[in-house]
XYZ file of C-alpha atoms in Angstrom:
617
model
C 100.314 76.704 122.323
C 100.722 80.243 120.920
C 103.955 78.926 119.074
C 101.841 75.898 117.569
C 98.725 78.408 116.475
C 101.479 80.642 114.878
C 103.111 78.159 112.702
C 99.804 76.194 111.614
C 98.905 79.666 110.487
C 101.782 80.160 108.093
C 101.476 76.719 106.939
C 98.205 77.178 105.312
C 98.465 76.425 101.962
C 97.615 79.990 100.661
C 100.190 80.322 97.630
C 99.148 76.383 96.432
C 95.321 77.802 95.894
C 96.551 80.751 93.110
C 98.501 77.349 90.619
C 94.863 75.819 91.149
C 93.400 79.265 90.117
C 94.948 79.439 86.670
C 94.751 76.224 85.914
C 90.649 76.274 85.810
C 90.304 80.279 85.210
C 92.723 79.810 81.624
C 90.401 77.577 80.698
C 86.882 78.512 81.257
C 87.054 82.158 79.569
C 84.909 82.575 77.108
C 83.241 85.198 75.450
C 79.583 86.762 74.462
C 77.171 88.710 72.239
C 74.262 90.448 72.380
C 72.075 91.346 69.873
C 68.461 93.936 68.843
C 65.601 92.789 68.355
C 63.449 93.155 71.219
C 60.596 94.983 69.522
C 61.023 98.490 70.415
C 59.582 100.145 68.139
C 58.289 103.193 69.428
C 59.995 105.476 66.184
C 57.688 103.734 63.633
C 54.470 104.545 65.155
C 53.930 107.277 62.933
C 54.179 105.690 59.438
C 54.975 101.986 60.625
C 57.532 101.455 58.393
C 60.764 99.523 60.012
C 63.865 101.268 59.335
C 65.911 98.103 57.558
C 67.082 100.170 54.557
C 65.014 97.820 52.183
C 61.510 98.274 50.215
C 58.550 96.640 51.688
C 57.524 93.540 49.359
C 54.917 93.995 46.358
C 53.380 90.858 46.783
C 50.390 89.608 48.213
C 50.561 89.571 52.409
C 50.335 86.292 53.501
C 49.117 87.654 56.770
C 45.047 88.722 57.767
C 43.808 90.535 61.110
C 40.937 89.544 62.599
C 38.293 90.750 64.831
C 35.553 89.051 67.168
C 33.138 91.892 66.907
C 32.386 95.059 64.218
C 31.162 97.126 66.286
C 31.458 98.824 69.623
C 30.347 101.453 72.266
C 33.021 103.571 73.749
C 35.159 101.183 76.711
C 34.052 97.876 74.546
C 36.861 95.466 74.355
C 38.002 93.831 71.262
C 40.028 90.955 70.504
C 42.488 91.433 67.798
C 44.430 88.738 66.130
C 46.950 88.706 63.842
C 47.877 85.601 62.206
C 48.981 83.324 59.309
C 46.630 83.193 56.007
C 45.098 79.956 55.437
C 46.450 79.894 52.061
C 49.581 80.334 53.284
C 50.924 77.431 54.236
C 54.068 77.347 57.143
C 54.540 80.882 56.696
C 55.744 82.334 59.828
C 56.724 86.126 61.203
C 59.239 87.228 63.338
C 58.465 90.853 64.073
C 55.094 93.023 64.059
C 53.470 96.141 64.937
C 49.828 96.613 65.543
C 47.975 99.800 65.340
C 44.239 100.999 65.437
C 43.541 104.538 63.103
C 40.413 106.517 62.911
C 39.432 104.649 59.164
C 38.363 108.750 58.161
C 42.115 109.848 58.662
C 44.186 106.528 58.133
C 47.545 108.530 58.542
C 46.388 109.968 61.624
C 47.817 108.770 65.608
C 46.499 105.276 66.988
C 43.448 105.445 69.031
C 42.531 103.657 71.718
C 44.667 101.100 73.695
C 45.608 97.455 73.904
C 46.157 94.606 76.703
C 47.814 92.057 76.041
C 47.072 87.906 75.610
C 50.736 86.605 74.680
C 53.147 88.625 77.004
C 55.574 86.255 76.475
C 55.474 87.201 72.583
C 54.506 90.929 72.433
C 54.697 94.070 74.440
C 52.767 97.461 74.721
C 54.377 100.349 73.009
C 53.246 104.237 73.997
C 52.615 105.762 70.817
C 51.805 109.404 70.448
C 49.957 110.340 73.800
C 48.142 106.841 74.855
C 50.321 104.358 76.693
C 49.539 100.923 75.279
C 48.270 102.263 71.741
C 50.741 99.710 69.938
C 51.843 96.252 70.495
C 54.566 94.968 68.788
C 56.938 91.982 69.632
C 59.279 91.198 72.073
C 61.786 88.375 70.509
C 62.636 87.580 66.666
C 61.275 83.698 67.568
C 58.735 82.481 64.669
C 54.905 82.739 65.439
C 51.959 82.163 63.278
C 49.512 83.843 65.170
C 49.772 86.919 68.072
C 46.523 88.542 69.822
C 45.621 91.528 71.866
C 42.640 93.153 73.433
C 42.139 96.604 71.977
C 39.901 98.877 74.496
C 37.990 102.021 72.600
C 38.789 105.359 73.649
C 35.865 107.332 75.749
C 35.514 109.484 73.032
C 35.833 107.166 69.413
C 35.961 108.024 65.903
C 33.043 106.749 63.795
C 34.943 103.754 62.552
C 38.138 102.446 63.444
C 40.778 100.475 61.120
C 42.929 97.939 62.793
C 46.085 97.499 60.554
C 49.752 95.654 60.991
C 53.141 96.263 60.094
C 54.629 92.724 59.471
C 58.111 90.997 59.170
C 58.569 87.794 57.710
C 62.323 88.443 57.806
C 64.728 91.301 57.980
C 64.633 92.285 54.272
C 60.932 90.819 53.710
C 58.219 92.542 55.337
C 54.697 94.336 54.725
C 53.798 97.836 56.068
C 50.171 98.494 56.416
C 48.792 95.484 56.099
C 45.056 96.993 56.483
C 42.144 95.012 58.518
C 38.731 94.975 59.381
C 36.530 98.351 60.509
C 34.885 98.687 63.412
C 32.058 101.519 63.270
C 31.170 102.813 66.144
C 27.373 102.275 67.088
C 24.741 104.930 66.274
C 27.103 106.593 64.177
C 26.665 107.343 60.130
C 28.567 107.505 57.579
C 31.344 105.405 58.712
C 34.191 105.485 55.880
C 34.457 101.689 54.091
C 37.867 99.697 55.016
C 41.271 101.098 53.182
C 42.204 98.646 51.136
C 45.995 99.693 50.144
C 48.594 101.379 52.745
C 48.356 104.952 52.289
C 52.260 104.971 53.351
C 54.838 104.202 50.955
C 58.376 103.330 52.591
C 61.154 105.420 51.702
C 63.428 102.852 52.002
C 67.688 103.558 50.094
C 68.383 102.522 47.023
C 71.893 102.033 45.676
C 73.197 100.864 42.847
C 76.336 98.386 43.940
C 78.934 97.368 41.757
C 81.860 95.126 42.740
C 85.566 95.870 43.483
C 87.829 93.965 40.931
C 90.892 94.119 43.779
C 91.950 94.949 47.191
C 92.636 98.251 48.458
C 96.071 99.044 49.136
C 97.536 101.084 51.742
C 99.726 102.902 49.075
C 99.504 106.958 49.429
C 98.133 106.897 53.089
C 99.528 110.253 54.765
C 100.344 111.800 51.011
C 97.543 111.616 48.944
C 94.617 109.977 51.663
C 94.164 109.638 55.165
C 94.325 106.557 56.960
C 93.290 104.626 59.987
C 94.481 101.218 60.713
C 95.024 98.795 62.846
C 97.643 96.760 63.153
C 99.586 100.355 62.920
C 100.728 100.138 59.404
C 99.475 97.457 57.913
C 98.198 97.143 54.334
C 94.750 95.135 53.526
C 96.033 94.282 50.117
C 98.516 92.340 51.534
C 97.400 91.788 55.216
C 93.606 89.766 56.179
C 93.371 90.639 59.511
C 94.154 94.585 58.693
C 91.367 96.936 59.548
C 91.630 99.826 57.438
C 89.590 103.638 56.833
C 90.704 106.024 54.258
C 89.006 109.236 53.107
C 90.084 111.471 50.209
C 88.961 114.872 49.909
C 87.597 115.551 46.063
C 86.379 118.696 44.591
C 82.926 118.232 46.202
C 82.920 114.463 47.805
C 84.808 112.447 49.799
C 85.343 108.847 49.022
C 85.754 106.611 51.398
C 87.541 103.007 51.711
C 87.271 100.650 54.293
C 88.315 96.932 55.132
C 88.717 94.577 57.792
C 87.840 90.553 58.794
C 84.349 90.680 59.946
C 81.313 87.533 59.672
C 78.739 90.125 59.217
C 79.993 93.622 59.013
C 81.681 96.492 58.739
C 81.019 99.943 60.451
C 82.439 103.260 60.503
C 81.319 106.516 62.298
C 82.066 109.925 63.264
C 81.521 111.277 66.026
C 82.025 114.157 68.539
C 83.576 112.653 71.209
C 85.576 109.089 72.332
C 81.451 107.773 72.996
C 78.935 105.788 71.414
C 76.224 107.651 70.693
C 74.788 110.159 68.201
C 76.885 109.231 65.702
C 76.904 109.592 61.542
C 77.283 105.734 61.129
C 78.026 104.084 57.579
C 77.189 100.349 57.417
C 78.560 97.406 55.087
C 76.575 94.594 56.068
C 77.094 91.362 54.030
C 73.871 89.646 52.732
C 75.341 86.430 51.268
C 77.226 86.530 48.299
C 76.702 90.621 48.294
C 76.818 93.465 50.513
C 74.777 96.198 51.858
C 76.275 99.856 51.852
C 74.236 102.092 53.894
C 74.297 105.526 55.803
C 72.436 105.129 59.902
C 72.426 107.058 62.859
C 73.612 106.093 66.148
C 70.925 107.664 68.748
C 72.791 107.153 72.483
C 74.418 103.923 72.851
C 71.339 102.199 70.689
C 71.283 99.915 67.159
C 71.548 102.826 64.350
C 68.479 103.527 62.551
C 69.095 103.410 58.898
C 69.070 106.777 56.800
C 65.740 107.141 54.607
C 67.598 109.561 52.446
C 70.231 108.146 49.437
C 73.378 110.451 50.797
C 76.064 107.381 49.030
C 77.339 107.017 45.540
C 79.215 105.410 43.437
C 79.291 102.257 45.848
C 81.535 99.541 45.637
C 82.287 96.158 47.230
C 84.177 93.071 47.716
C 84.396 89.668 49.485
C 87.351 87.536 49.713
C 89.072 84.944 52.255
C 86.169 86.599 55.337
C 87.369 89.937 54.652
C 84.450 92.854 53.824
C 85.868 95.736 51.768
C 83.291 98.705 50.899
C 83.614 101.717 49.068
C 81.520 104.966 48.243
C 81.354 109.007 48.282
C 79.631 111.031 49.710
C 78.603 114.955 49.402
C 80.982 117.511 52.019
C 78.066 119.238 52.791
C 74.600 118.316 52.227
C 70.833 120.035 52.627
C 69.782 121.252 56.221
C 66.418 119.001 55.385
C 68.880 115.630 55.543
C 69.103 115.101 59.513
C 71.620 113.310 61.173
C 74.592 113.563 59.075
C 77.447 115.216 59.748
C 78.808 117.576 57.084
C 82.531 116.376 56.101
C 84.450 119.786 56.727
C 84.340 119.468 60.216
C 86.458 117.615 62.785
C 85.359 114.221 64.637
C 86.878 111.204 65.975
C 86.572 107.768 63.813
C 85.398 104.649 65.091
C 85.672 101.681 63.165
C 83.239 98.442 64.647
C 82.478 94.768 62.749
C 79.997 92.231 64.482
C 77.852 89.208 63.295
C 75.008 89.742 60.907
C 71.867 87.864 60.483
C 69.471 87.993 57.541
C 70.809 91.870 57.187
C 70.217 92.223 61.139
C 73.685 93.999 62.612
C 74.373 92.428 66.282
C 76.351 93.834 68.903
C 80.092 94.460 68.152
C 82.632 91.471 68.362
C 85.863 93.840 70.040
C 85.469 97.363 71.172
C 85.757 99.967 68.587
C 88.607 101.381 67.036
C 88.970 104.563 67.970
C 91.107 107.418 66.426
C 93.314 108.975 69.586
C 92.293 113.114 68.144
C 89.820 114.174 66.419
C 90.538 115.205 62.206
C 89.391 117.075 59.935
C 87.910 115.025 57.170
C 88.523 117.278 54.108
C 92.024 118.127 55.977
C 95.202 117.278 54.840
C 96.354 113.985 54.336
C 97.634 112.169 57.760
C 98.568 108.516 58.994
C 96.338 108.553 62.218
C 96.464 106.237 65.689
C 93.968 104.821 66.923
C 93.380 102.321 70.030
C 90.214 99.992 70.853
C 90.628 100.706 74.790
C 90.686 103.798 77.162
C 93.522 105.637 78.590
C 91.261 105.185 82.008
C 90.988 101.604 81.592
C 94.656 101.064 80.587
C 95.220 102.636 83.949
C 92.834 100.197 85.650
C 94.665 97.541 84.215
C 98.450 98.570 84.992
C 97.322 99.868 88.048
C 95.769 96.395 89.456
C 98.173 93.927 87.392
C 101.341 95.925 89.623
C 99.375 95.769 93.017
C 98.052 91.794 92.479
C 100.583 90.874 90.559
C 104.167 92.466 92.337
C 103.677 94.033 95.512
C 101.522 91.972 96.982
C 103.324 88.386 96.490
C 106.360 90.482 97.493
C 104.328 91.354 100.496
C 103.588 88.542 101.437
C 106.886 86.746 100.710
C 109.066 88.743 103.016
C 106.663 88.760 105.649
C 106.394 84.828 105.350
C 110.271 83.732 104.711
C 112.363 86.947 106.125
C 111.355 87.109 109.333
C 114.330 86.377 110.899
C 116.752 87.765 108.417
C 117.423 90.815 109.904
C 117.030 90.790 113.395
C 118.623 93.725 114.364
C 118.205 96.067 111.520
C 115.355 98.633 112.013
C 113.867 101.476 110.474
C 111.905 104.033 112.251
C 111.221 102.338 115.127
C 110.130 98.839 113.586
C 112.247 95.554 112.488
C 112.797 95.714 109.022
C 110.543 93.192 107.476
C 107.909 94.400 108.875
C 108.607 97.680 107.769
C 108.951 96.480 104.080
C 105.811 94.737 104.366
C 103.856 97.337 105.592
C 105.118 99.543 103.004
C 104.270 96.814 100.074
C 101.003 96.400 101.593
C 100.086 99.639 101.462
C 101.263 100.188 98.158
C 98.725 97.455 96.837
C 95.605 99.265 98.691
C 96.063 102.381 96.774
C 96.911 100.686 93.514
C 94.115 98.644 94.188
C 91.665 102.071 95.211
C 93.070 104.058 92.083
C 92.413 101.288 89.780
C 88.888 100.582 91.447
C 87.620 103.971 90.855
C 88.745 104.247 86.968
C 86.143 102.222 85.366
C 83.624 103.870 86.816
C 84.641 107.248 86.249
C 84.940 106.077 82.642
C 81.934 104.050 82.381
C 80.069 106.821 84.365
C 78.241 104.352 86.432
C 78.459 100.195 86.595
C 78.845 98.376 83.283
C 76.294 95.986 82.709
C 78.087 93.869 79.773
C 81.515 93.058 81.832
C 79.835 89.746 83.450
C 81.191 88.980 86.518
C 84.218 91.104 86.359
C 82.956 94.161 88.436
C 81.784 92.068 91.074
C 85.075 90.121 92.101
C 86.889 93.352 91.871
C 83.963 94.856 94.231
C 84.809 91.868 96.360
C 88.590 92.428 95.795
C 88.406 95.992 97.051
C 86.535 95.761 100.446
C 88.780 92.849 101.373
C 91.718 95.438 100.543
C 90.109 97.561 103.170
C 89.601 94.757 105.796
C 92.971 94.164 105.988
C 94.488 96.924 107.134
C 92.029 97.732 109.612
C 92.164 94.377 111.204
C 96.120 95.317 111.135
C 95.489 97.918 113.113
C 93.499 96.298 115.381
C 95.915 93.382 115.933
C 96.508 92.275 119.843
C 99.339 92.045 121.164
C 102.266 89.472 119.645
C 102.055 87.681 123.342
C 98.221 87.916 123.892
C 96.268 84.882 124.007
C 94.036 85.810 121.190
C 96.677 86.437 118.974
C 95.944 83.093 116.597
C 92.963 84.558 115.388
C 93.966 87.378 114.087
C 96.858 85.333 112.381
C 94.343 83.190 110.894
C 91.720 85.710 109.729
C 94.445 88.000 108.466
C 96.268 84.743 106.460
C 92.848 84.013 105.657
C 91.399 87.143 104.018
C 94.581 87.931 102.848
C 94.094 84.430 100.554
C 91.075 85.090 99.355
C 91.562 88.366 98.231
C 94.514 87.731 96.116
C 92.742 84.412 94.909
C 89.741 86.756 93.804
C 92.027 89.020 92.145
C 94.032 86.764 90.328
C 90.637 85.343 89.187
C 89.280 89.422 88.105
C 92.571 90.223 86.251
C 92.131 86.632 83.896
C 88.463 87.832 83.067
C 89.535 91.756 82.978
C 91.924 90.921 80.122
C 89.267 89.389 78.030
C 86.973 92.206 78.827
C 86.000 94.461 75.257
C 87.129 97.322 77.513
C 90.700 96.146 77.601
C 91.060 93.181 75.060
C 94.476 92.127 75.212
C 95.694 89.490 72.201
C 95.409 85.694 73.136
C 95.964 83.219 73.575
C 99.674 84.401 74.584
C 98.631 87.378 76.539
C 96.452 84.940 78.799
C 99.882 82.451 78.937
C 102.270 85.274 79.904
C 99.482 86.282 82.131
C 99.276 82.631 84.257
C 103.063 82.084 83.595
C 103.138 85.187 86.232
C 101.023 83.834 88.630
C 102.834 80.520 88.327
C 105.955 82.165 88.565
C 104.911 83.297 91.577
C 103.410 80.336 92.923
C 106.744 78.092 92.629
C 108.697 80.836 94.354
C 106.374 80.575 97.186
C 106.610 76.701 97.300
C 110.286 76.833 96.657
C 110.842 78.947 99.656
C 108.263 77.098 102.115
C 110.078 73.606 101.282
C 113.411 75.092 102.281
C 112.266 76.658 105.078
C 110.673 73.054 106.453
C 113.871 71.408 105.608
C 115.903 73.793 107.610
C 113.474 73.083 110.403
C 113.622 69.595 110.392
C 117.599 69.268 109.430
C 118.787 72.096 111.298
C 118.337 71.104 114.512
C 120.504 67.758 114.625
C 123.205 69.619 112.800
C 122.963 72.585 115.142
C 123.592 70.058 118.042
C 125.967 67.771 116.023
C 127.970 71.073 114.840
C 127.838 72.313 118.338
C 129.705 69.732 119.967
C 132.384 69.893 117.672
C 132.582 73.999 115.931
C 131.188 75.755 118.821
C 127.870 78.103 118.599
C 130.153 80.172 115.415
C 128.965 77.665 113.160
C 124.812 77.925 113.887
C 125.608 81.545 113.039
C 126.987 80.258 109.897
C 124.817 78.474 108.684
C 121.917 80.922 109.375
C 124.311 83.499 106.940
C 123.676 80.534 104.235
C 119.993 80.044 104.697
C 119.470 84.346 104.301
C 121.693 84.448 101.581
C 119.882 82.100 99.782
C 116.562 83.455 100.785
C 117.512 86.470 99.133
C 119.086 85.095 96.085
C 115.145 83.694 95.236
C 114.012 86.793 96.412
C 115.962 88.298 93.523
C 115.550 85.989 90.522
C 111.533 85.858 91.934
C 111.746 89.919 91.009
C 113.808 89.426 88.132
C 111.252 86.908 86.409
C 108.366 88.640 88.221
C 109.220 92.334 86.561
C 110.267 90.616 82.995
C 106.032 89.152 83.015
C 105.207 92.512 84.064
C 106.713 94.226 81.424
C 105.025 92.368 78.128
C 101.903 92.515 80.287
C 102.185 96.152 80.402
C 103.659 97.016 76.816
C 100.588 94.771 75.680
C 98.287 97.163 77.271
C 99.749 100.108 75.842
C 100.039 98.770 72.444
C 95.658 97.719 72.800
């Protein structure tokens, strides 16, 4: 009975699951964007202007604000609605932001609070000291009408002026659009309504001209430096070449840049390998043009375009989906200009492209481009590397691709087929096999904890845009933990219980590596760690596979040589003697081992491209 449990155990089909696991995991990867504009807003309160690096229109707002009352006691509720002019037509807006102001000092904080009637469509923003003195929106969906409640303050101006900040889209919009007054009652001498925004935007503007050719990578590390990636590669003769320059002039710095982007093209500097707080320059196409602006990055948030003109002499192209932008800038400009960096320092380069809509920059395609030191930008002239992924996370990937990939099928392969291969031979104490597999085994729960703890360190905490990456390898790693202790545990090889522990460790054992092979398909299209497809994901399931027939190769001989081997063993010993079962057990180990080689051979040659792909990223 024990014999029976034992040998239904190995014959669950563990390696057939991992050739089912490519086959749908190659081809359900896919990939996702995020984008901004959720309506936080909280920077404009002051002067309500959006930062989109565009004037506010000149004509007519098609837009009015109601009221249901004009006057009010302090704690009176009024309902405020902002909505569509009849005259109009199907004028709709996409973004707003609503604010109540003492009508006496217009450019004064909101007063008073709102609650909402369409939280589905708008959201309370805490502007100055009051917690719900703003609403603004939530989505960029089309609406033709949004109201609040506003509640009055305990102790009100004389009149209040509700006014709106509105966007019809991202390059048409209104700031100020002024409403009704409310006067408060009993009071005198409320001011009348204020009829024009006492706010003007102070929005960039650049004069653009267009590039009459490419830029070529001629005089990178002599006369300019140079970023680029592929390393090498020239965007006068190359499409998919992303490509910085900067040349150091008497007083500017003019800089070059090009790449294959939908929407745009970004470069920043920064003080360290992180997103955030960053001197950001943005070419953002706008249909048959493009946009050249300065931003800065605040933490990992969208940039918030400059107010100040820091650019000149701009310059741009478009040709075959490839963005090409050029400009100067000042090396060091006034202490009143916040947020840029002056030029004769040293920072690390990133270079980002994403989709664009309507002038609205979206979240990044492919991780960043990031220069491996930091230069100095009016230094001397240098070709400089760069790599879109993290040494940490190149370690996370080796590190789990050589413990799910290599040790463990080995693992698991001599404990399944070599057994009985050498009988005799043992090392400290314990048969060989067992030895080896113990060794493997371990090998793979150290890779495996190593290469667990790496994102995080990186990441410093869990990374919500890697989908459901994190969470298989979560899964991945306690199973790597259950193992061995239920190893430990084991009973005895003769005890009656010792099936279950067969089949739980088989079992686990299966689903972990199943899980993992599942993690490392989605790691490898992860922005983190973006390796180049579709070949990388091939080479990638031509290891599992490789894997997989090995396994299958070996169980159908070893089922044939169960079946078969005992009529020749009786056959061969009625006429040879007992030499020739000994024989023939030589032949079966020899060519156990012979797989065992070519299966390392083939296994180590995936490994390899796998691994010189990730340190070429």
């Amino acid at each position: 009975m024990k014999r029976l449990n034992n040998e239904t155990a190995q014959q669950m089909p563990g390696p057939h699951l991992l050739l089912v696991v490519v086959v749908v995991v190659a081809g359900c990867l896919i990939k996702t964007a995020s984008g901004f504009a959720n309506g936080k807003v909280s920077q404009a309160c002051g002067n309500m202007i959006p930062q989109h690096g565009h004037d506010s229109s000149s004509k007519p707002a098609p837009y009015n604000i109601t009221l249901d009352k004009h006057t009010f006691s302090p704690g009176d509720h009024i309902t405020v609605t902002l909505l569509v002019a009849p005259t109009s037509g199907s004028i709709s807006f996409k973004g707003f932001l609503i604010e109540a102001r003492d009508a006496g000092n217009p450019d004064g904080p909101a007063v008073g609070s709102f609650s909402l009637l369409n939280p589905s469509e708008s959201q309370l923003l805490h502007c100055g000291h009051t917690q719900g003195s703003a609403v603004s929106h939530t989505s960029k969906s089309k609406k033709t009408e949004i109201q609040a409640v506003w509640e009055a303050p305990k102790n009100p101006p004389a009149g209040v002026q509700f006014m709106a900040t509105v966007v019809q889209k991202y390059k048409v919009y209104w700031v100020q659009i002024p409403g009704p007054v409310v006067s408060l009652n009993g009071a005198t001498g409320v001011p009348p309504p204020n009829p024009t925004p006492t706010t003007t935007t102070a929005a960039v503007t650049t004069t653009l001209s267009a590039l009459t050719r490419p830029f070529s990578s001629e005089g990178c590390g002599r006369s300019k430096s140079c970023l680029r990636d592929p390393v090498g590669c020239d965007p006068g003769r190359d499409p998919l070449c992303f490509f910085l320059s900067f040349t150091p002039e008497e007083r500017t710095v003019l800089f070059e840049l090009s790449g294959p982007a939908d929407g745009y093209l970004s470069f920043a500097l920064s003080l360290d390998k992180w997103m955030g707080n960053d001197d950001v320059y943005l070419c953002v196409r706008d249909g048959d043009s493009v946009d050249i602006n300065a931003a800065y990055a605040s933490g990992r948030t969208h940039p918030e375009l400059a107010s100040e003109n820091v650019l000149s002499d701009t310059a741009w192209r478009l040709a075959d989906g490839v963005i090409q932008c050029r400009f100067r800038r000042d090396i060091l400009l006034p202490r009143q200009i916040e947020s840029r960096f002056n030029l004769d320092q040293s920072y690390f380069l990133f270079i980002a492209h994403g989709r664009a809509e309507d002038g609205v920059i979206y979240r990044h395609d492919r991780q960043p481009l990031i220069s491996t030191h930091q230069t100095v930008i009016t230094g001397p002239p240098e070709n400089l590397a760069g790599s879109r992924s993290s040494l940490l996370i190149k370690f996370h990937g080796v590190f789990m691709l050589v413990a799910w990939m290599t040790t463990v099928t080995t693992g698991v392969i001599i404990a399944r087929y070599f057994k009985h291969d050498w009988p005799e031979t043992r090392l400290f104490g314990r048969r060989l096999w067992f030895q080896v597999h113990r060794v493997l085994m371990t090998l793979t729960v150290l890779l495996t904890c190593v290469g667990f703890s790496l994102p995080f360190i990186y990441r410093g905490g869990w990374s919500r845009h890697a989908g459901s990456h994190p969470y298989l390898g979560c899964t991945v790693m306690a199973l790597s933990f259950i193992q061995p202790i239920m190893a430990l545990l084991r009973p005895a090889t003769d005890s009656s219980r010792r099936y279950i522990f067969n089949w739980m460790h088989l079992g686990t054992g299966t689903i972990a590596r199943v899980l993992a092979v599942v993690a490392i398909f989605l790691g490898i299209q992860q922005q983190a760690l973006l390796l180049p497809g579709p070949w990388s994901t091939g080479v990638l399931a031509g290891c599992v596979v490789w894997g997989v027939l090995v396994d299958l190769l070996l169980e159908f001989h070893s089922k044939v040589v169960i079946v078969t081997g005992r009529t020749l063993a009786e056959d061969e010993e009625k006429i040879l003697g007992t030499h020739s079962d000994s024989e023939r057990q030589r032949k079966v180990s020899r060519f156990k081992k012979i797989v065992l080689a070519v299966f390392l051979v083939g296994n180590v040659g995936f490994l390899s491209v796998l691994l010189n792909t990730i340190r070429n990223v």
